[in-house]
Coordinates of C-alpha atoms in Angstrom, one line a residue:
M1 CA -21.2 -55.6 -108.6
G2 CA -24.3 -57.3 -108.8
R3 CA -22.7 -60.5 -110.3
T4 CA -19.9 -59.1 -112.2
D5 CA -16.7 -60.0 -111.6
D6 CA -14.8 -62.7 -112.0
C7 CA -17.1 -65.7 -110.7
S8 CA -20.2 -66.6 -112.2
L9 CA -18.9 -69.9 -114.3
N10 CA -15.3 -71.5 -113.1
R11 CA -12.0 -70.0 -113.8
R12 CA -12.3 -70.9 -117.2
G13 CA -13.7 -67.0 -117.2
L14 CA -11.8 -65.7 -114.3
L15 CA -13.7 -62.8 -114.7
A16 CA -16.5 -64.3 -115.9
K17 CA -19.0 -61.8 -114.1
A18 CA -15.9 -59.7 -114.8
G19 CA -16.6 -56.1 -112.9
A20 CA -14.4 -55.4 -110.6
V21 CA -11.8 -58.4 -109.1
A22 CA -9.6 -56.6 -106.6
A23 CA -6.6 -55.4 -107.9
G24 CA -4.8 -53.0 -105.1
G25 CA -3.2 -53.8 -101.7
V26 CA -4.5 -51.1 -99.8
A27 CA -8.3 -51.8 -97.4
A28 CA -10.7 -50.1 -95.2
G29 CA -12.1 -50.4 -92.7
L30 CA -14.4 -49.2 -90.1
A31 CA -14.4 -46.4 -86.8
G32 CA -17.0 -45.0 -85.7
P33 CA -20.4 -45.0 -84.0
L34 CA -22.7 -47.6 -86.2
A35 CA -26.8 -47.6 -85.9
A36 CA -27.6 -51.5 -86.1
A37 CA -29.2 -52.7 -89.2
P38 CA -33.3 -52.7 -88.4
T39 CA -31.7 -56.5 -88.3
A40 CA -29.3 -55.8 -85.9
T41 CA -26.2 -58.3 -86.2
A42 CA -22.8 -57.9 -83.9
A43 CA -21.5 -56.7 -87.1
A44 CA -22.3 -53.3 -87.1
A45 CA -22.5 -53.4 -83.1
G46 CA -19.7 -50.6 -82.4
P47 CA -16.8 -48.6 -83.8
Q48 CA -14.6 -51.4 -83.7
A49 CA -16.9 -54.6 -84.0
T50 CA -13.7 -57.2 -83.8
A51 CA -11.9 -57.1 -81.1
F52 CA -9.0 -59.3 -82.6
G53 CA -5.4 -59.0 -82.7
P54 CA -3.0 -58.0 -83.9
V55 CA -1.2 -61.0 -84.7
A56 CA 2.2 -61.2 -85.6
V57 CA 2.9 -64.4 -87.6
R58 CA 7.4 -64.9 -88.7
P59 CA 8.5 -67.7 -90.9
G60 CA 8.5 -70.9 -88.7
D61 CA 5.0 -70.2 -87.4
R62 CA 2.8 -72.9 -88.9
R63 CA 0.7 -70.3 -90.2
Y64 CA 3.0 -68.4 -92.3
A65 CA 2.9 -70.4 -95.9
S66 CA -1.1 -70.0 -95.4
L67 CA -1.1 -66.5 -94.4
L68 CA 1.7 -65.8 -97.4
L69 CA -0.4 -66.6 -100.5
G70 CA -2.9 -64.6 -102.6
D71 CA -5.1 -65.5 -104.9
N72 CA -2.6 -65.8 -107.7
F73 CA -0.1 -68.3 -106.6
R74 CA 2.4 -66.7 -109.2
F75 CA 3.3 -64.2 -106.7
V76 CA 4.9 -65.3 -103.0
G77 CA 6.9 -62.9 -100.8
R78 CA 9.0 -63.1 -98.2
P79 CA 8.6 -60.9 -95.5
E80 CA 10.2 -61.0 -91.8
E81 CA 6.5 -60.2 -90.5
I82 CA 2.6 -60.7 -91.8
R83 CA 0.9 -58.5 -89.3
V84 CA -3.0 -59.3 -88.7
A85 CA -4.9 -56.1 -87.7
G86 CA -8.3 -56.1 -86.2
S87 CA -8.8 -52.3 -85.8
T88 CA -7.3 -48.9 -87.0
D89 CA -5.4 -48.7 -84.2
Q90 CA -3.3 -51.8 -84.9
V91 CA -3.3 -51.1 -88.4
L92 CA -1.6 -47.0 -87.0
R93 CA 0.8 -49.1 -84.8
A94 CA 1.7 -51.7 -87.5
V95 CA 2.7 -48.8 -90.1
S96 CA 4.3 -47.1 -87.2
D97 CA 6.7 -49.8 -86.6
A98 CA 7.1 -50.5 -90.6
V99 CA 8.3 -47.0 -90.8
R100 CA 10.2 -47.0 -87.4
S101 CA 12.4 -49.8 -88.3
G102 CA 12.6 -49.0 -91.8
R103 CA 10.7 -52.0 -93.3
R104 CA 8.9 -51.5 -96.4
I105 CA 5.1 -52.3 -96.3
A106 CA 2.1 -53.5 -97.6
A107 CA -1.7 -53.9 -97.1
R108 CA -3.8 -56.8 -98.1
S109 CA -7.0 -57.2 -98.0
G110 CA -8.9 -59.8 -100.0
G111 CA -5.1 -60.4 -101.6
H112 CA -6.9 -60.9 -105.1
C113 CA -4.2 -58.5 -107.0
F114 CA -3.0 -59.6 -110.5
E115 CA 0.6 -58.5 -110.0
N116 CA 2.6 -58.8 -106.8
F117 CA 2.2 -55.7 -105.2
T118 CA 1.7 -57.2 -101.2
A119 CA 4.0 -60.6 -102.9
D120 CA 6.8 -58.2 -103.3
P121 CA 10.3 -59.5 -102.2
A122 CA 11.1 -56.4 -100.8
V123 CA 8.3 -56.1 -98.8
R124 CA 9.2 -56.4 -95.2
L125 CA 5.7 -56.4 -93.2
L126 CA 2.5 -57.5 -94.6
L127 CA -0.5 -56.0 -93.2
D128 CA -3.1 -58.3 -93.7
L129 CA -6.7 -56.3 -93.1
S130 CA -9.0 -59.0 -93.8
P131 CA -10.4 -59.9 -89.9
M132 CA -11.7 -55.5 -90.2
D133 CA -14.9 -56.8 -91.6
A134 CA -17.9 -54.6 -90.2
V135 CA -20.4 -53.1 -92.4
G136 CA -22.9 -50.9 -91.1
Y137 CA -24.5 -47.4 -90.7
D138 CA -22.8 -45.2 -89.2
A139 CA -25.6 -42.7 -88.4
E140 CA -23.0 -39.9 -87.1
R141 CA -21.8 -39.7 -90.7
G142 CA -25.2 -40.2 -92.2
A143 CA -22.9 -42.8 -94.4
F144 CA -22.6 -46.4 -94.7
A145 CA -19.3 -47.6 -92.9
V146 CA -17.2 -50.3 -94.9
Q147 CA -13.9 -52.4 -93.3
P148 CA -11.3 -53.0 -95.9
G149 CA -11.4 -57.0 -95.1
A150 CA -15.3 -57.4 -95.6
T151 CA -15.6 -59.5 -99.0
L152 CA -17.6 -58.1 -101.3
G153 CA -20.2 -60.9 -100.9
H154 CA -20.8 -59.7 -97.2
V155 CA -20.8 -56.2 -98.3
Y156 CA -24.2 -57.1 -100.8
R157 CA -25.8 -59.3 -97.6
T158 CA -25.4 -56.9 -95.0
L159 CA -26.6 -53.7 -97.0
F160 CA -29.5 -56.1 -98.4
K161 CA -30.4 -57.4 -95.4
G162 CA -30.1 -54.5 -92.9
W163 CA -31.9 -51.6 -95.0
G164 CA -32.4 -53.5 -99.0
V165 CA -30.0 -50.8 -100.4
T166 CA -26.7 -52.1 -102.6
I167 CA -24.2 -50.4 -104.4
P168 CA -22.3 -50.9 -107.9
A169 CA -19.8 -52.9 -107.4
G170 CA -18.0 -56.0 -108.5
G171 CA -19.4 -59.6 -109.0
C172 CA -17.0 -61.9 -107.1
P173 CA -18.0 -62.3 -103.7
E174 CA -15.0 -63.2 -102.4
V175 CA -13.1 -60.2 -103.2
G176 CA -12.3 -57.3 -100.8
A177 CA -13.5 -54.4 -100.5
G178 CA -10.4 -52.8 -99.8
G179 CA -8.8 -52.2 -103.0
H180 CA -11.9 -52.7 -105.2
F181 CA -13.1 -49.3 -103.9
A182 CA -9.9 -47.6 -104.3
G183 CA -9.4 -48.5 -108.0
G184 CA -12.7 -47.3 -109.1
G185 CA -14.8 -50.8 -109.2
Y186 CA -17.8 -51.1 -111.0
G187 CA -19.8 -54.2 -111.7
P188 CA -23.2 -55.5 -113.3
L189 CA -24.8 -52.4 -111.5
S190 CA -22.8 -50.0 -113.0
R191 CA -24.4 -49.0 -116.2
R192 CA -27.1 -48.4 -113.9
Y193 CA -26.2 -47.1 -111.0
G194 CA -22.4 -45.7 -112.2
S195 CA -18.8 -46.4 -111.1
V196 CA -18.5 -47.8 -106.9
V197 CA -17.0 -44.3 -106.3
D198 CA -19.6 -41.9 -107.5
H199 CA -21.5 -43.5 -104.6
L200 CA -18.5 -42.7 -102.0
Y201 CA -18.6 -40.1 -99.5
G202 CA -15.4 -40.6 -97.3
V203 CA -12.1 -42.4 -96.3
E204 CA -10.1 -43.0 -93.2
V205 CA -6.6 -43.5 -93.9
V206 CA -3.6 -43.9 -92.1
V207 CA -0.8 -41.8 -93.7
V208 CA 3.1 -40.6 -92.5
D209 CA 4.1 -37.7 -92.5
R210 CA 7.2 -36.3 -93.8
D211 CA 8.8 -36.9 -90.3
G212 CA 7.7 -40.2 -89.8
T213 CA 4.8 -39.6 -88.0
A214 CA 1.8 -41.9 -88.4
R215 CA -1.6 -40.6 -88.1
V216 CA -5.3 -41.4 -89.1
V217 CA -7.0 -38.8 -91.3
V218 CA -10.6 -38.3 -92.4
A219 CA -11.5 -37.3 -95.6
T220 CA -14.6 -36.7 -97.6
R221 CA -16.3 -35.5 -100.5
E222 CA -18.1 -32.1 -98.5
P223 CA -16.4 -29.1 -100.7
D224 CA -15.5 -27.7 -97.6
D225 CA -13.1 -30.6 -96.2
P226 CA -9.5 -29.4 -95.9
N227 CA -8.4 -33.3 -97.1
R228 CA -11.0 -33.4 -99.8
D229 CA -7.9 -34.3 -102.1
L230 CA -7.0 -37.7 -100.1
W231 CA -10.4 -38.3 -100.6
W232 CA -10.2 -37.7 -104.3
A233 CA -7.7 -39.7 -104.7
H234 CA -9.4 -42.9 -103.9
T235 CA -11.9 -42.5 -105.9
G236 CA -10.5 -44.1 -109.0
G237 CA -6.3 -43.7 -107.7
G238 CA -5.7 -47.4 -106.6
G239 CA -4.8 -49.0 -103.7
G240 CA -1.3 -48.3 -101.8
N241 CA -0.9 -45.7 -103.3
F242 CA -1.3 -43.1 -100.1
G243 CA -1.7 -44.9 -96.9
V244 CA -4.0 -47.6 -95.8
V245 CA -7.4 -47.2 -96.0
T246 CA -9.1 -48.0 -92.9
R247 CA -12.8 -47.1 -93.2
Y248 CA -14.7 -45.9 -96.8
W249 CA -18.2 -44.9 -95.7
L250 CA -20.7 -44.7 -99.0
R251 CA -23.6 -42.5 -99.7
S252 CA -25.4 -41.4 -103.0
P253 CA -24.6 -37.9 -104.3
G254 CA -28.0 -35.5 -103.5
T255 CA -29.1 -37.9 -100.7
T256 CA -30.6 -36.7 -98.2
G257 CA -32.1 -37.4 -94.9
T258 CA -32.1 -39.8 -91.9
D259 CA -33.2 -42.8 -93.5
P260 CA -30.3 -45.7 -94.4
S261 CA -32.8 -47.3 -96.9
R262 CA -32.8 -44.1 -98.9
L263 CA -28.8 -43.1 -99.0
L264 CA -27.8 -46.0 -101.5
P265 CA -29.2 -47.4 -104.6
P266 CA -32.4 -49.9 -103.9
A267 CA -31.5 -53.4 -104.3
P268 CA -33.3 -55.5 -107.3
R269 CA -36.1 -57.8 -106.3
N270 CA -35.4 -60.4 -108.1
V271 CA -32.4 -60.7 -111.2
L272 CA -33.6 -62.0 -115.2
E273 CA -30.4 -63.6 -116.5
C274 CA -29.6 -65.0 -119.8
V275 CA -27.6 -67.1 -121.0
V276 CA -26.2 -68.3 -124.5
V277 CA -24.1 -70.6 -125.4
W278 CA -22.5 -71.0 -128.9
N279 CA -20.1 -74.1 -130.1
W280 CA -16.8 -73.9 -131.6
D281 CA -17.7 -76.1 -134.7
R282 CA -17.8 -75.9 -138.8
R283 CA -20.1 -72.5 -138.4
M284 CA -18.2 -70.1 -136.2
T285 CA -16.1 -69.1 -138.8
E286 CA -13.8 -66.4 -139.0
R287 CA -17.0 -64.0 -140.5
A288 CA -19.1 -65.5 -138.0
F289 CA -16.7 -64.9 -135.0
T290 CA -15.9 -61.3 -135.5
R291 CA -19.3 -60.7 -136.6
L292 CA -20.7 -61.5 -133.3
L293 CA -17.8 -59.5 -131.8
R294 CA -18.5 -56.0 -133.8
N295 CA -22.0 -57.0 -133.3
F296 CA -21.5 -56.8 -129.5
G297 CA -19.5 -53.9 -129.9
D298 CA -22.0 -51.9 -131.7
W299 CA -24.6 -52.6 -129.6
H300 CA -23.1 -51.3 -126.7
E301 CA -21.5 -48.0 -128.9
H302 CA -25.1 -46.9 -129.4
N303 CA -27.1 -47.6 -126.5
S304 CA -24.6 -46.9 -123.5
A305 CA -25.6 -43.3 -122.7
P306 CA -26.6 -42.0 -119.8
G307 CA -30.1 -42.0 -120.7
S308 CA -30.6 -45.1 -123.1
R309 CA -33.0 -47.3 -122.2
Y310 CA -31.1 -50.2 -122.2
T311 CA -28.7 -49.0 -119.4
G312 CA -30.1 -51.8 -116.8
L313 CA -28.9 -54.4 -119.1
Y314 CA -25.3 -55.5 -118.0
A315 CA -23.7 -58.6 -120.6
I316 CA -20.8 -60.1 -120.8
L317 CA -18.9 -62.3 -124.0
M318 CA -16.6 -64.1 -123.5
P319 CA -14.8 -65.9 -126.4
M320 CA -12.5 -68.4 -125.3
H321 CA -9.9 -70.4 -127.3
R322 CA -11.1 -73.1 -129.9
V323 CA -10.0 -76.0 -128.2
S324 CA -12.4 -74.9 -125.1
G325 CA -15.2 -76.2 -127.4
S326 CA -17.6 -73.5 -126.9
M327 CA -18.1 -70.0 -126.1
Q328 CA -20.5 -68.4 -123.8
M329 CA -22.7 -64.6 -123.6
T330 CA -24.2 -63.7 -119.5
V331 CA -27.1 -61.8 -119.7
Q332 CA -28.3 -59.7 -116.5
I333 CA -31.5 -57.0 -115.9
D334 CA -33.4 -56.5 -113.2
A335 CA -36.4 -58.2 -113.6
D336 CA -38.8 -55.7 -112.5
I337 CA -37.6 -53.1 -115.2
P338 CA -40.7 -52.8 -117.5
N339 CA -40.3 -54.9 -120.1
A340 CA -37.4 -56.5 -119.2
N341 CA -37.4 -59.6 -120.8
D342 CA -38.0 -57.4 -124.1
L343 CA -35.2 -55.8 -123.6
V344 CA -33.2 -59.1 -123.9
T345 CA -35.0 -60.6 -127.1
E346 CA -33.6 -57.1 -129.0
F347 CA -30.2 -57.3 -127.3
L348 CA -30.1 -61.1 -128.0
S349 CA -31.4 -60.7 -131.9
A350 CA -29.1 -57.2 -132.6
V351 CA -25.6 -59.4 -131.3
T352 CA -26.5 -62.6 -133.4
A353 CA -27.6 -60.5 -136.7
G354 CA -25.7 -61.8 -139.6
T355 CA -23.8 -63.9 -137.8
G356 CA -25.6 -67.6 -138.7
L357 CA -24.9 -68.9 -135.4
S358 CA -27.1 -70.7 -133.4
P359 CA -26.8 -71.2 -129.9
T360 CA -26.5 -74.8 -128.4
L361 CA -27.8 -73.3 -125.2
N362 CA -30.1 -70.5 -124.9
T363 CA -31.6 -70.5 -121.4
R364 CA -33.5 -67.8 -118.7
Q365 CA -34.2 -67.6 -115.9
T366 CA -35.4 -65.3 -112.3
A367 CA -33.8 -65.8 -109.5
P368 CA -33.9 -63.6 -106.3
W369 CA -31.4 -60.8 -106.6
L370 CA -29.1 -61.8 -103.2
H371 CA -29.1 -65.2 -104.2
P372 CA -26.9 -65.6 -107.6
T373 CA -25.1 -62.3 -106.4
T374 CA -23.3 -63.9 -103.3
W375 CA -23.2 -67.1 -104.8
P376 CA -19.1 -68.6 -104.7
G377 CA -19.8 -71.0 -107.8
T378 CA -16.2 -71.9 -108.5
G379 CA -14.5 -68.8 -109.6
E380 CA -12.7 -68.0 -107.1
A381 CA -8.7 -68.5 -108.7
G382 CA -10.3 -71.6 -110.0
D383 CA -9.5 -74.8 -108.0
V384 CA -7.3 -75.9 -105.9
A385 CA -5.1 -76.2 -108.6
T386 CA -5.4 -73.7 -111.2
R387 CA -3.9 -70.4 -109.3
R388 CA -1.8 -69.1 -111.4
Y389 CA -2.5 -66.4 -114.1
K390 CA -2.2 -63.4 -116.2
L391 CA -4.5 -60.9 -117.6
K392 CA -4.3 -57.8 -119.0
A393 CA -7.3 -55.4 -120.3
G394 CA -8.3 -52.5 -121.7
Y395 CA -11.0 -49.9 -122.2
L396 CA -13.5 -49.9 -125.7
R397 CA -15.2 -46.4 -127.0
R398 CA -16.4 -48.7 -129.9
S399 CA -16.1 -51.9 -131.2
F400 CA -12.6 -53.2 -132.2
T401 CA -11.4 -52.6 -135.7
D402 CA -11.5 -55.5 -138.4
R403 CA -8.2 -55.6 -138.1
Q404 CA -8.4 -56.4 -134.4
L405 CA -11.0 -58.7 -134.7
G406 CA -8.5 -61.0 -137.0
A407 CA -5.6 -60.3 -134.5
I408 CA -8.4 -61.9 -131.9
Y409 CA -9.9 -64.5 -133.9
R410 CA -6.1 -65.6 -134.7
H411 CA -4.8 -66.0 -131.4
L412 CA -8.0 -67.9 -130.6
T413 CA -7.7 -70.6 -133.0
D414 CA -4.1 -71.2 -133.0
S415 CA -2.4 -74.3 -131.8
S416 CA -2.6 -74.2 -127.9
K417 CA -3.8 -76.6 -126.0
N418 CA -4.6 -74.5 -122.6
S419 CA -8.7 -74.6 -123.0
T420 CA -8.8 -71.2 -120.3
R421 CA -7.0 -69.1 -122.8
G422 CA -9.0 -66.5 -124.3
M423 CA -10.8 -63.4 -123.6
L424 CA -13.8 -61.4 -121.8
L425 CA -16.3 -58.5 -123.6
I426 CA -17.5 -56.7 -120.6
G427 CA -20.9 -54.1 -120.9
Y428 CA -19.9 -51.0 -119.3
G429 CA -21.1 -47.7 -120.0
G430 CA -24.5 -46.1 -118.9
R431 CA -24.9 -43.7 -116.0
V432 CA -20.7 -44.2 -115.7
G433 CA -20.7 -41.6 -118.4
A434 CA -23.1 -39.1 -116.4
V435 CA -20.3 -38.5 -114.4
P436 CA -16.9 -35.8 -115.7
S437 CA -13.6 -37.2 -116.1
T438 CA -11.8 -34.9 -113.9
A439 CA -14.9 -35.5 -110.9
T440 CA -13.2 -38.5 -109.6
A441 CA -9.8 -40.5 -110.2
V442 CA -11.8 -42.4 -113.0
A443 CA -10.4 -40.4 -115.6
Q444 CA -11.8 -43.0 -118.7
R445 CA -15.7 -42.1 -118.0
D446 CA -17.1 -41.8 -122.3
V447 CA -16.0 -45.8 -122.8
V448 CA -18.6 -48.6 -123.5
M449 CA -17.2 -51.8 -122.5
K450 CA -14.0 -53.1 -120.5
A451 CA -11.7 -56.2 -122.8
V452 CA -10.3 -58.6 -120.9
Y453 CA -7.6 -60.9 -122.2
Q454 CA -6.6 -64.1 -119.7
T455 CA -4.8 -67.5 -119.7
I456 CA -4.6 -69.4 -115.9
W457 CA -2.6 -72.7 -115.2
S458 CA -1.8 -74.7 -112.8
D459 CA 2.1 -75.9 -113.0
Q460 CA 5.0 -73.3 -112.5
A461 CA 6.6 -74.9 -115.0
D462 CA 4.2 -73.5 -117.5
D463 CA 4.5 -69.8 -116.2
A464 CA 6.4 -68.8 -119.5
A465 CA 4.6 -70.3 -121.9
N466 CA 1.6 -68.5 -120.2
L467 CA 3.1 -65.0 -120.6
A468 CA 4.7 -65.2 -123.4
W469 CA 0.8 -66.5 -125.4
I470 CA -0.6 -63.6 -123.6
R471 CA 1.8 -60.9 -124.3
D472 CA 1.7 -61.6 -127.7
F473 CA -1.9 -61.9 -128.2
Y474 CA -2.2 -58.2 -126.3
R475 CA 0.8 -56.5 -128.5
D476 CA -1.3 -57.9 -131.4
V477 CA -4.4 -56.5 -131.1
Y478 CA -3.0 -52.7 -130.4
A479 CA -0.2 -53.4 -133.0
D480 CA -1.7 -50.6 -134.7
T481 CA -0.4 -48.5 -131.1
G482 CA 2.7 -49.7 -129.7
G483 CA 1.8 -52.8 -128.6
V484 CA -1.6 -50.8 -125.9
P485 CA -4.4 -49.6 -126.0
V486 CA -3.3 -46.1 -126.5
P487 CA -6.4 -43.2 -125.9
N488 CA -7.7 -42.7 -129.4
E489 CA -11.5 -43.7 -131.0
V490 CA -11.1 -47.1 -130.1
S491 CA -9.6 -47.7 -127.1
D492 CA -9.1 -45.5 -123.7
G493 CA -6.4 -46.9 -121.8
S494 CA -6.3 -49.0 -119.1
Y495 CA -8.4 -50.4 -116.0
I496 CA -6.2 -49.6 -112.6
N497 CA -7.8 -52.5 -110.5
Y498 CA -6.4 -54.5 -113.8
P499 CA -2.8 -54.1 -113.0
D500 CA -0.4 -54.9 -115.9
V501 CA 3.2 -54.1 -115.3
D502 CA 3.9 -55.1 -119.0
L503 CA 2.7 -51.7 -119.6
A504 CA 5.3 -49.8 -118.1
D505 CA 7.8 -52.4 -119.8
P506 CA 8.8 -50.3 -123.2
A507 CA 10.1 -54.0 -124.5
W508 CA 6.0 -54.4 -124.1
N509 CA 4.9 -50.8 -124.6
T510 CA 6.8 -49.4 -127.3
S511 CA 3.5 -46.4 -127.7
G512 CA 5.9 -43.6 -126.0
V513 CA 2.7 -43.3 -124.2
S514 CA 3.6 -44.0 -120.3
W515 CA 1.7 -46.5 -118.1
H516 CA 0.5 -44.1 -115.9
T517 CA -1.5 -42.0 -119.2
L518 CA -2.7 -45.5 -119.9
Y519 CA -3.8 -45.9 -116.6
Y520 CA -4.9 -42.1 -115.6
K521 CA -5.1 -40.1 -118.3
G522 CA -5.1 -36.2 -117.4
N523 CA -5.7 -36.7 -113.5
Y524 CA -2.3 -38.5 -113.2
P525 CA -0.4 -34.6 -112.3
R526 CA -3.2 -33.7 -109.2
L527 CA -3.1 -37.6 -108.2
Q528 CA 1.5 -36.7 -108.2
R529 CA 0.7 -33.5 -106.0
I530 CA -1.7 -35.6 -103.9
K531 CA 1.0 -38.1 -103.2
A532 CA 3.7 -35.7 -102.4
R533 CA 1.1 -33.9 -99.5
W534 CA 0.0 -37.0 -98.4
D535 CA 3.1 -39.4 -99.0
P536 CA 5.6 -37.1 -98.8
R537 CA 8.2 -40.1 -97.7
N538 CA 6.6 -42.7 -100.2
V539 CA 6.2 -44.9 -97.7
F540 CA 3.1 -46.8 -99.8
H541 CA 4.9 -47.9 -103.3
H542 CA 4.5 -50.9 -105.6
A543 CA 5.3 -51.2 -109.5
L544 CA 2.9 -49.2 -111.1
A545 CA 2.6 -46.9 -108.2
I546 CA 1.6 -43.1 -108.6
E547 CA 4.6 -40.8 -108.0
P548 CA 5.3 -38.1 -106.4
A549 CA 5.2 -34.6 -107.8
K550 CA 8.5 -32.7 -107.7

């Protein structure tokens, strides 16, 4: 996520750096010998780096209300118990307790799920994995180990300070690694290095057998690993489906040797960032607006092959509602890439060609990579007040059609008074497309952009109006395919880390194409078989859960 997820600006661009807001409910952990980083820290000191917990918090406890809420205040459950865990053993006991007592369990790492997967009223035991946040090098596995509660910012800082490496994950530093990794996270470095799961070596998962016994399983990508299918399920199958991940191991494919600094992509030394702002004034006509969006899409369609000279360039275009007063584009590139500044200039020329628009702001600056990557800004679920939101998403193989661009313009120039309404077009493709669609659970490998539609608000009384607006907006954009992004020459379904239960609702999805096809395409039957093997009792489920094969 170099810096791509949701925090570069403010909550007006919930995903302003949009690459990977964690969306599932399952996390990851750490349990195994860890070699200290060259700059050793306690976080990488041992197999269970924290002695925290377990802690049981129940209604009436002064901590209960605070621990109950995730990032999206639209969803509030009422579990009998919030179990705060600090180790794999504690997770194992929690899962055993839940199964034995017949209580539905859900695990939460960062709490940034867009739907109520962990806040469902039916969840009776909420497993909080946030104290499990160790990051370190596991010499025995020859890979980096990351616990579920480790935020992406913590992951980036530790990998960079210790070994000068990084991963192509999302840009919001407060998102937990747990759900983000399992759903196939991406970010500003993904065009250059692929999805984060392309670097996933293994997982440690607490699963439940048919007889109700909970146990810990390690699964790796090694061809002869008998548990390899469980690893594959976590390369984009989404959180909350197969068990509770208590540790991820990361090591890039094809790497050899024992030098940790060569086992993951090198982090950039400096990042060149360009920010361009256009005002919603008389020059922002429908023709200018749609030309700008079409140019952005056309550029990505023609410059997103794995070998393109532009794979190091990452851009997000944020067309916000007219009432916001402006719209913005952010461009990032490793400043040490040859001719990096020229590549940005060429990109800007292509995007603005024929629009007649003059930016009110056009700045470029270079900063040390770690600084912008881990700076929280004001993007974490907005500020204290704006903690209610609804997002919808879709993959793009090319630019929107003219009809779709007209629909976008209509909805972003309607009579709405909510300035947080809008969308993001996020650059994708590059090395992501070098991996076959069946090599991981991430099936969408030939797409070039992700589209995110958003509305954010603060008052519960405004829920219905905001939900109606964004649902109408989304349905209008995809009117030709039943209100959803059915895979075709333009669209390619949606991204499970941006879950949207409307895709499973026939009132909003009239396409006849199932929600699981939109998220997983042809990989879904394999995920169902894996589900049947590793979670035969369907202990782990939610509103968009994978159904076990019959």
